[in-house]
Structure formats: C-alpha cells, structure tokens
Coordinates of N, CA and C in Angstrom, one line a residue:
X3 N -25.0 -13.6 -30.1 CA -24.0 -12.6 -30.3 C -24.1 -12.2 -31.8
X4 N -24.3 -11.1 -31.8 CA -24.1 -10.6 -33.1 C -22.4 -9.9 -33.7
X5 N -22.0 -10.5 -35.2 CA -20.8 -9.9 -35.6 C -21.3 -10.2 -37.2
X6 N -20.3 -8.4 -37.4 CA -20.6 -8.2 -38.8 C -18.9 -8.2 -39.4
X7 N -20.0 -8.5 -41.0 CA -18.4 -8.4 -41.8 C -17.5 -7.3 -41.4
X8 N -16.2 -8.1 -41.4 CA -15.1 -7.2 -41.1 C -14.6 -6.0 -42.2
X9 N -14.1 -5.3 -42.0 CA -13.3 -4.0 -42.7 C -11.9 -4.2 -43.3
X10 N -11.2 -5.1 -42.0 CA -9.9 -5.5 -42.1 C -10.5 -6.9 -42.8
X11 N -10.0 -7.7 -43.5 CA -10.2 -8.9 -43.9 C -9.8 -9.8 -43.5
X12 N -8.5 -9.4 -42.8 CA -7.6 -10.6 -42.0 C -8.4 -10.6 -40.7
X13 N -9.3 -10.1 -40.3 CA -10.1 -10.2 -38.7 C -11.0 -10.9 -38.9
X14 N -11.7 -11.2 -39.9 CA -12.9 -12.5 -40.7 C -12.7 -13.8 -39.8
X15 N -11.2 -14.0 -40.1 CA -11.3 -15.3 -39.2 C -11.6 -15.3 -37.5
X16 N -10.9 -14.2 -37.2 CA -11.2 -14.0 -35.6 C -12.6 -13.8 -35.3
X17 N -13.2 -13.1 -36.2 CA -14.7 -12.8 -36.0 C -15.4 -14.1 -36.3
X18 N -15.5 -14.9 -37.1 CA -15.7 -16.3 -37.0 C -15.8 -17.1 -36.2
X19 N -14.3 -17.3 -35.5 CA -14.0 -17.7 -33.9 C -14.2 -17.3 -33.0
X20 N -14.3 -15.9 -32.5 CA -15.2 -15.5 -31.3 C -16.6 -15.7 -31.4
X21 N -16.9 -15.6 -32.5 CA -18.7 -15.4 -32.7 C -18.9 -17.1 -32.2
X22 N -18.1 -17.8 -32.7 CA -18.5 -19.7 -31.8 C -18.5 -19.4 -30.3
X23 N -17.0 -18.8 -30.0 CA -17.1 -19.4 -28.5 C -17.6 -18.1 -27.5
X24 N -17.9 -17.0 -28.0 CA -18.4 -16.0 -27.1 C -18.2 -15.8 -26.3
X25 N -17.5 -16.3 -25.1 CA -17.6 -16.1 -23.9 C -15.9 -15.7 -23.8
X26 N -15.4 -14.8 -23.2 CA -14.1 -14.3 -23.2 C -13.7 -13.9 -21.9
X27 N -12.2 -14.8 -21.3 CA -11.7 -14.1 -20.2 C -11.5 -12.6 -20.6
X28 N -11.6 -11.8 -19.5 CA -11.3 -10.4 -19.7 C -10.2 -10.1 -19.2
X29 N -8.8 -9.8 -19.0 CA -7.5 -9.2 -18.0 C -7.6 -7.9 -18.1
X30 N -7.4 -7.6 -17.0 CA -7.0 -6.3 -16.7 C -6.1 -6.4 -15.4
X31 N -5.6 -5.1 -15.0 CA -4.2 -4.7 -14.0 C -5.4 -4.5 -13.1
X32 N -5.0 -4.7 -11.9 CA -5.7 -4.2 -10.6 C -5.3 -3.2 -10.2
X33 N -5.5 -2.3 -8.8 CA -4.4 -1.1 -8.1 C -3.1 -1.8 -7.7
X34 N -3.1 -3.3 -7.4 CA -1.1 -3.8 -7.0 C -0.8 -4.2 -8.4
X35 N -1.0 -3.7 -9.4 CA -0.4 -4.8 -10.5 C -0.5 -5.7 -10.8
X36 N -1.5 -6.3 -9.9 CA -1.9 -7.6 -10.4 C -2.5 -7.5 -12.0
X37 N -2.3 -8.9 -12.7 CA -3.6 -9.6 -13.9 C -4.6 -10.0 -13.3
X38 N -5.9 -9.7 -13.5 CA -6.9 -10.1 -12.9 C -7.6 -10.4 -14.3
X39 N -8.5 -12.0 -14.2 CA -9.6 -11.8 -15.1 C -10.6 -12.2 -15.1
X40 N -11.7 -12.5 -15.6 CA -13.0 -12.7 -15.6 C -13.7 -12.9 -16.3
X41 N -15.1 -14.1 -16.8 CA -15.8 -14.3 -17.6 C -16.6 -12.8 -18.1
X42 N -16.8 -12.7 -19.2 CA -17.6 -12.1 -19.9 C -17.7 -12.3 -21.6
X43 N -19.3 -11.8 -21.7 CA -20.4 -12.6 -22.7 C -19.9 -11.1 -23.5
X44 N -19.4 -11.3 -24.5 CA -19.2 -10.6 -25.6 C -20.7 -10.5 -26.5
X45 N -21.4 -9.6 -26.8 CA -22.6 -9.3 -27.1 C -22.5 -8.9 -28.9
X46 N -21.3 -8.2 -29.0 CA -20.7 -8.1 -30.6 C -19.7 -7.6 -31.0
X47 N -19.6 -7.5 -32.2 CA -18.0 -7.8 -33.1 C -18.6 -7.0 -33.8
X48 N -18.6 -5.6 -34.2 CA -18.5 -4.5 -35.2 C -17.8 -4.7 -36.2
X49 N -17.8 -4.1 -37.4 CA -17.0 -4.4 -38.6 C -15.9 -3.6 -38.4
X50 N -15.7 -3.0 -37.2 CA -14.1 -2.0 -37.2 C -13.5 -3.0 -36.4
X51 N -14.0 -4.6 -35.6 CA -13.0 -5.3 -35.1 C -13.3 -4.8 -33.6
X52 N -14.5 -4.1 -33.1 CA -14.5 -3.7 -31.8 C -15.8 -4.6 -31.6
X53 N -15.2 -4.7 -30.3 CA -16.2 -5.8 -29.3 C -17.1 -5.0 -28.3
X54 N -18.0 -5.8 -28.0 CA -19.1 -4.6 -27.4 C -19.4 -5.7 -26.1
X55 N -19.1 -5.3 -24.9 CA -19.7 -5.8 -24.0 C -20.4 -4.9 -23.0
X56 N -21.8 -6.0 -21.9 CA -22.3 -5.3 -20.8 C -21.6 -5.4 -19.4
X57 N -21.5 -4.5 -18.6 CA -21.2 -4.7 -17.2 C -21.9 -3.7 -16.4
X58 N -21.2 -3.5 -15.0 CA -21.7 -2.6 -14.4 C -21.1 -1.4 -14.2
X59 N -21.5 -0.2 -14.1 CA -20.7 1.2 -13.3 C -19.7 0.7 -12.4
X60 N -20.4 0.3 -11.4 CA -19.5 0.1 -10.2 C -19.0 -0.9 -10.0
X61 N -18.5 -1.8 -11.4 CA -17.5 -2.9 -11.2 C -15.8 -2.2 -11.2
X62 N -15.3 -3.3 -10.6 CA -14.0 -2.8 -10.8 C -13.4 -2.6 -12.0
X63 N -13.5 -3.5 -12.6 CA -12.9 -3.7 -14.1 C -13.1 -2.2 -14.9
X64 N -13.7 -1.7 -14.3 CA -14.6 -0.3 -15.6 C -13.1 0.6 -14.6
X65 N -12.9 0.3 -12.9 CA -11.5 1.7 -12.8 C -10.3 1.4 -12.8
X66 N -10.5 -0.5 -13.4 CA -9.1 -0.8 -13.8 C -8.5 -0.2 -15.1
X67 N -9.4 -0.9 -15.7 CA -9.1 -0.1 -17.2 C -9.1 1.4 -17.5
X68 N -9.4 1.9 -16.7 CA -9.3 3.7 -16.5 C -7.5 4.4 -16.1
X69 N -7.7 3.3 -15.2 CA -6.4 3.8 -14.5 C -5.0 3.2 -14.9
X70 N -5.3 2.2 -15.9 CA -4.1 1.1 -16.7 C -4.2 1.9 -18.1
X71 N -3.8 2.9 -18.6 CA -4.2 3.2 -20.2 C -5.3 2.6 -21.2
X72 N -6.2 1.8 -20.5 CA -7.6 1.2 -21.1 C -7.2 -0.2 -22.1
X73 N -6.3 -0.6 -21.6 CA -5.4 -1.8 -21.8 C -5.9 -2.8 -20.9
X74 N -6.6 -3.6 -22.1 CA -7.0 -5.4 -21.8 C -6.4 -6.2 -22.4
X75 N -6.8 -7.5 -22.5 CA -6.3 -8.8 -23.3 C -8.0 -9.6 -23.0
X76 N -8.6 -9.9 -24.1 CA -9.3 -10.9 -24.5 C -9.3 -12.5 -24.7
X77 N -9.1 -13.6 -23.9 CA -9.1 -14.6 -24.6 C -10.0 -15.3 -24.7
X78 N -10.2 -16.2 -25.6 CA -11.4 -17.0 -25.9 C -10.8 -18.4 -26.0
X79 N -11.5 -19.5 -26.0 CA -11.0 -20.8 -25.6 C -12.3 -21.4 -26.2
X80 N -12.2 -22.6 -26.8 CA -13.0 -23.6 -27.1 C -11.8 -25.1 -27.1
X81 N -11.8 -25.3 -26.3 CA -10.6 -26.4 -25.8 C -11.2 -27.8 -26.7
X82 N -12.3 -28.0 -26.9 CA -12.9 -29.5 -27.5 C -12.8 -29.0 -29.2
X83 N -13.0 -28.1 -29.4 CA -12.4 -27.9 -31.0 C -11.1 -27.2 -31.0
X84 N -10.2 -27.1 -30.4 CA -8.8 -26.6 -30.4 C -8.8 -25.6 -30.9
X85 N -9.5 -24.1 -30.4 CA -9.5 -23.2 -31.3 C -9.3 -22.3 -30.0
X86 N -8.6 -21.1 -30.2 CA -8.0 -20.0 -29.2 C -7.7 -19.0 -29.8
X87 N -8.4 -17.8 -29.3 CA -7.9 -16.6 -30.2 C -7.6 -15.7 -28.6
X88 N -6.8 -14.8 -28.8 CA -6.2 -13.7 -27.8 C -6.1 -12.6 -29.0
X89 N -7.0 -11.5 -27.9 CA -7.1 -10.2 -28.6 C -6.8 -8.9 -27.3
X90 N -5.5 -8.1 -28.4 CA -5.1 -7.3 -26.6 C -5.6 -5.9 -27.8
X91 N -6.8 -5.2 -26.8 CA -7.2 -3.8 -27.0 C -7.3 -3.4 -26.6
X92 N -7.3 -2.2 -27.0 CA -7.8 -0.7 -25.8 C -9.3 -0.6 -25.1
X93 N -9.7 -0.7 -24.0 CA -10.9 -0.8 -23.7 C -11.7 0.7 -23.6
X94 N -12.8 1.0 -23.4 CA -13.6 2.4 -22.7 C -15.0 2.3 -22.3
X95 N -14.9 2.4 -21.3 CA -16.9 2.3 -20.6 C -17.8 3.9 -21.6
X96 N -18.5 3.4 -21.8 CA -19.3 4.1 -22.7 C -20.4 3.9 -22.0
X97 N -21.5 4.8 -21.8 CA -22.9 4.6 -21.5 C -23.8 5.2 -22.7
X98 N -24.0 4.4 -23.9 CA -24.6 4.6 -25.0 C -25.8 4.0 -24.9
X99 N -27.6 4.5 -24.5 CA -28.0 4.6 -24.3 C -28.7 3.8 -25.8
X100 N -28.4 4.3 -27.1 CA -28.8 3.5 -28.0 C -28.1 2.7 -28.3
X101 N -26.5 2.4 -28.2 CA -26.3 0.8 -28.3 C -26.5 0.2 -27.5
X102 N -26.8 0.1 -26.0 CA -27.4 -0.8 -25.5 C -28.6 -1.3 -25.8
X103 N -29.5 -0.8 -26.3 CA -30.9 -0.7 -26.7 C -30.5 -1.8 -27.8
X104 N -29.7 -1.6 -28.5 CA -29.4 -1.8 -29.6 C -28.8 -3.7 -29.5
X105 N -27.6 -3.6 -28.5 CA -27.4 -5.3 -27.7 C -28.4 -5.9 -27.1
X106 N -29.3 -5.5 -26.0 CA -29.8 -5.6 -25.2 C -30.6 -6.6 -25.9
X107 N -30.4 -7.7 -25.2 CA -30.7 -9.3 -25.2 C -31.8 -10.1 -23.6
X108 N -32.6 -10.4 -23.6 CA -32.7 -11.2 -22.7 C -32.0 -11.8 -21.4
X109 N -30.6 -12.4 -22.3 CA -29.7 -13.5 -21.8 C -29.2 -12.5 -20.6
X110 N -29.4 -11.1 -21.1 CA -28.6 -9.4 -19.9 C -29.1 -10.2 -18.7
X111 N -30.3 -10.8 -18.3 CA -31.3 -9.9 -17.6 C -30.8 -10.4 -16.5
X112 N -30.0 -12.1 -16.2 CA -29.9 -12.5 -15.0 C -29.3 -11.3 -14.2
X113 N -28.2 -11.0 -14.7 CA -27.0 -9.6 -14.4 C -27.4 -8.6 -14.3
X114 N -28.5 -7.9 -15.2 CA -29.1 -7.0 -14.8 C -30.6 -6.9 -14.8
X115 N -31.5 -7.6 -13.5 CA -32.9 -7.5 -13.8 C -33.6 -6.5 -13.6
X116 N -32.9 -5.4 -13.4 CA -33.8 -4.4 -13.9 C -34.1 -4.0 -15.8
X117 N -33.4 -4.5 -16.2 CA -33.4 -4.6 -17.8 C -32.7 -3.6 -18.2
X118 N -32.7 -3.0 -19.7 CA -32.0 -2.0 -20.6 C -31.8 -0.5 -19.5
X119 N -32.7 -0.5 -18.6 CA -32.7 0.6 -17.9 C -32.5 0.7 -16.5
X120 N -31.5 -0.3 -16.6 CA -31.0 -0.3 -15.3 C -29.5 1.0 -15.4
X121 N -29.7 1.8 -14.2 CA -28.5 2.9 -14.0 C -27.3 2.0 -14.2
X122 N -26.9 1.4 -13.3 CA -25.8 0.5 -13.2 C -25.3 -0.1 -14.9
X123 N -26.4 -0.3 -15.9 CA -25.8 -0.6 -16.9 C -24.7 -0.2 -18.2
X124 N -24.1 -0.2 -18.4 CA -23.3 0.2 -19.0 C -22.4 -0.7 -19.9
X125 N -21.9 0.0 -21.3 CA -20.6 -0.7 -22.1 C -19.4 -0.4 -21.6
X126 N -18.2 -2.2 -22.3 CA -17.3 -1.8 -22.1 C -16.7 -2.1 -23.9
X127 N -16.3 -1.3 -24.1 CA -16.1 -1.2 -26.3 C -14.5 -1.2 -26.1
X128 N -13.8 -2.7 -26.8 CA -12.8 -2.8 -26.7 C -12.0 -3.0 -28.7
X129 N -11.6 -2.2 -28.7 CA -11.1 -1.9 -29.5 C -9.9 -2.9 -30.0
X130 N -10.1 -3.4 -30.9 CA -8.7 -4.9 -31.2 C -7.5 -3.7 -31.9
X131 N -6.7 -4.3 -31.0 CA -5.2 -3.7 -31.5 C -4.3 -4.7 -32.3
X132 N -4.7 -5.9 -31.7 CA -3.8 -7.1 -32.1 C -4.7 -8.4 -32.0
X133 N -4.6 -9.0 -32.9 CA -5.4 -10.5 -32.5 C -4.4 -12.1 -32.8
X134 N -4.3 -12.8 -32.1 CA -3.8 -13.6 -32.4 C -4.4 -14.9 -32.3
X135 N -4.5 -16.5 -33.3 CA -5.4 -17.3 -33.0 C -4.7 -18.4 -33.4
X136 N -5.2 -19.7 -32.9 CA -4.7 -21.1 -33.1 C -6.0 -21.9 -33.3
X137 N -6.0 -22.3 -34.8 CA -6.9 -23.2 -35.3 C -6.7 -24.6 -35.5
X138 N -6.9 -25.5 -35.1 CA -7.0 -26.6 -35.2 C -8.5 -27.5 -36.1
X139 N -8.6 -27.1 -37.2 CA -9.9 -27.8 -37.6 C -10.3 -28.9 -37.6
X140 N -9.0 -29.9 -37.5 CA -9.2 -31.5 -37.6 C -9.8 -32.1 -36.4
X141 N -11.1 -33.2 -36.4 CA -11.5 -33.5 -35.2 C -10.3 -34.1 -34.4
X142 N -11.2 -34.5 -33.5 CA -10.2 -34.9 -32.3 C -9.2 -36.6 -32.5
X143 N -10.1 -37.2 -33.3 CA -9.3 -38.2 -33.6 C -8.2 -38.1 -34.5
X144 N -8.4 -36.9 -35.5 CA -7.3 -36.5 -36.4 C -5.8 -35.8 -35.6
X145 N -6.5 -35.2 -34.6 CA -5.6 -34.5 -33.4 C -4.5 -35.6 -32.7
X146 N -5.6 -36.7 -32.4 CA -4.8 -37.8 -31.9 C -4.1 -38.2 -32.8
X147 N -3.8 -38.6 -34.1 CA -3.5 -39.2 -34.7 C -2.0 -38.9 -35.1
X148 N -2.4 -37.3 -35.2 CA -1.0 -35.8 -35.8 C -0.2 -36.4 -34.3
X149 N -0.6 -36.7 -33.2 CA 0.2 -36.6 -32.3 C 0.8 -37.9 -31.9
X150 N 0.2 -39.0 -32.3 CA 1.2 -40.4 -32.3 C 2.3 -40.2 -33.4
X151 N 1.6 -39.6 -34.1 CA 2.5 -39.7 -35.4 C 4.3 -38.8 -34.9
X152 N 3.9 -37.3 -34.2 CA 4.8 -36.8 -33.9 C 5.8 -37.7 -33.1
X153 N 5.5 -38.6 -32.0 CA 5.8 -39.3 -31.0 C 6.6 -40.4 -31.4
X154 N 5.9 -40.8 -32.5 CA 6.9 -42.3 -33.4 C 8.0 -42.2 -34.2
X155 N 7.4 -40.7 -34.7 CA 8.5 -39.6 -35.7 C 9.4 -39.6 -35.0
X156 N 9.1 -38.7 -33.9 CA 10.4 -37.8 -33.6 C 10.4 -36.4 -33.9
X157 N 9.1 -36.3 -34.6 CA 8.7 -34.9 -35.1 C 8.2 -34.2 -34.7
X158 N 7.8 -32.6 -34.5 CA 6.9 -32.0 -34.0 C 5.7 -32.0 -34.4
X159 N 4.7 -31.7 -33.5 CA 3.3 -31.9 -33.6 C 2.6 -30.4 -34.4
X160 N 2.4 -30.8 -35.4 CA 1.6 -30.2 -36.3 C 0.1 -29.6 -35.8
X161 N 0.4 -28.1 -34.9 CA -1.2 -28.2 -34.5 C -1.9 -27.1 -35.2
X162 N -2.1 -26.8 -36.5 CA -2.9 -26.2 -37.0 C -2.7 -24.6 -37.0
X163 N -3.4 -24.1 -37.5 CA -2.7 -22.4 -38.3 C -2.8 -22.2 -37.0
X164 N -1.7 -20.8 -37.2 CA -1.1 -20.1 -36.1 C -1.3 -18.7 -36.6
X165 N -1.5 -17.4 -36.1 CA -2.1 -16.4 -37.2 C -1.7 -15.4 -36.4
X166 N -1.3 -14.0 -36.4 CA -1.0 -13.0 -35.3 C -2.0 -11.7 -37.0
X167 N -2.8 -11.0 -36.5 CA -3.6 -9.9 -37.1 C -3.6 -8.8 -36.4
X168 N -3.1 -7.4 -37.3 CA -3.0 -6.2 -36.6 C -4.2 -5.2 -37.2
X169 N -4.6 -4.8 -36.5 CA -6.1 -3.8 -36.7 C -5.5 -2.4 -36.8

C-alpha cells in the first residue's frame, strides 16, 4: 500500500496507522437499511486523506453507496498492537483508467484475473470527512500491567491516545 505525506497534519497519524494495518471493514446501508460490511485492501492514502480502493462494477457496495449519499465508515483494526482507527467518508466509484494503472498491484489479480483491464474493474475513492483513532503503543505486557494496576487501584484503565481528526 502506498500513502503519502499528508496536507492536513493531524491525518499523519491516521495515515501511519492504516498504512500498518491495510485491510479495512467497509460499511455501507443496504436497500432495507441495513449496515452491511466487508473486507477490503485499501491500495492508498493520497495526501488530501483520500483512500483509493479496487472493486467491481457489479458489486453491490458501488449502488449502495450511490443510493445512501456516498456515505461509508472505514474501520481498521490491528487488535495484537491495540491500534484502531474509524474513518467516516464520502465514497464515489470512479473508473480512472490511469489510477488504476497507477495502483495496480499484483496482489489485484486473485479478484481480478483478468488484470488492470478487466471491464469489471473499477475505484471506490473515499474521501475522509472525519477520522478517529486509539493508540495503544505499549506492548502487551505493559497493557497487562496498566490493567492490574487499574483493578488493585480502583482506577480506570489508561488505554492510550484517543484522537477524533477533521479533514
């Protein structure tokens, strides 16, 4: 995955943290209202804070987000380093013929083996409106430790920056 320096400064950290864990549930509204979500491989982080993913024409997600004001939620999860960021943006299917070219990675191919030139290929460019993240940097035994400590205290558990960033 590729991500470049940010614009906004306060998104450095987010861009930091997605660029580790890469892989992001995607939500979106269904036709009953439902949250529906789903793995996807975030390919890059633009310096305006917009995320560039591949999918297909004919997935659903491309006429959910059509038909919901192009309103997603992003989350990312790396649970063994305690790190979580949620990013709610505007989404839009683009068929940009040179940024694909331009993403277009190998790792596409299982999903699309016809390669860069597959019809079905297409972006989904989601635009960060809001990000919010929970950092935990201390290994895991330091994690343990903040939390016997809370437990013998009486205290609350100290779990590492908490950050809300607006684009």
């Amino acid at each position: 995955m590729e991500t470049q320096t940010q614009h906004n400064p306060q998104l450095e950290k987010v861009k930091d943290m997605v660029e580790d864990i890469r892989i992001a549930m995607m939500t979106t509204t269904d036709e009953q209202g439902n949250l529906v979500s789903r793995p996807m491989a975030c390919m890059q982080m633009d310096a305006d804070g917009t995320l560039w993913f591949f999918t297909k024409k004919s997935s659903p997600k491309v006429g959910q987000v059509e038909q919901h004001d192009n309103k997603v939620n992003l989350s990312f999860a790396d649970a063994g380093d305690s790190d979580f960021v949620s990013i709610s943006g505007t989404a839009q299917e683009l068929d940009d013929r040179a940024k694909i070219d331009e993403l277009w990675s190998d790792m596409a191919k299982p999903w699309f083996p016809k390669g860069k030139d597959d019809p079905e290929l297409t972006l989904l460019k989601v635009h960060t409106d809001m990000a919010e993240y929970w950092d935990s940097n201390d290994s895991r035994m330091v994690r343990f430790f903040e939390m016997a400590r809370s437990i013998v205290t009486g205290s609350t558990y100290k779990e590492g920056e908490n950050v809300k960033v607006t684009n």
